[in-house]
Amino acid sequence: QQQVKQSPQSLIVQKGGISIINCAYENTAFDYFPWYQQFPGKGPALLIAIRPDVSEKKEGRFTISFNKSAKQFSLHIMDSQPGDSATYFCAALDSGSARQLTFGSGTQLTVLP
Amino acid sequence: NAGVTQTPKFQVLKTGQSMTLQCAQDMNHEYMSWYRQDPGMGLRLIHYSVGAGITDQGEVPNGYNVSRSTTEDFPLRLLSAAPSQTSVYFCASSYMTGGTEAFFGQGTRLTVV
């Protein structure tokens, strides 16, 4: 059973546009929500993360929006660039559960020049 | 500071063969884990370790063994390879307390024929 559901599976955006990726979770014990970025042939790398005590976190062009009551969070990429083309994974962690990260299924983002 | 190093990068096995995927980290992280990545399924946890001498099963442990004799190394053993184990395997490490970022290796692409 997938505990973190991610959508869409793929996303194509024009350069300069906004990319939005959504995730939903079930386990209310999750207390840390990172997003990972993965380029072809590489391992995932942490992009940005949020804890449930805040509703939004922004780092440069990347913003996480978090809705605790709806158990949903999303990644917004403003002014998307071709270099942002990658696979993005949302994840969730229950710090009290042996630090097991649960990943979403991934979104393949393509930013057209 | 190499981070997380995985070897080999590519491997082809015949059904029934055994092999060990190597993972080493030089960040003195207590927590290490193995994931497999399959299209449309995100990263699924195979096994993890919270310290030397301590390992436990993740979501998809069948067909795999692990051991943790040192803080640095966390090898993954395929006992009798099956085509269903064709996948990309990632090793990750992190601190148990304090920072929560997981650092990933570059992956091992395994094909079982």
GROMACS .gro file of C-alpha atoms in nm, chain A residues 27-28 36 41 43 104:
model
    6
   27ASN     CA    1   0.021   0.845   0.808
   28THR     CA    2  -0.028   1.130   1.055
   36TYR     CA    3   1.437   1.493  -0.384
   41GLY     CA    4   2.222   0.830  -1.403
   43GLY     CA    5   2.121   0.931  -0.718
  104GLY     CA    6   0.616   0.888  -0.375
   0.00000   0.00000   0.00000
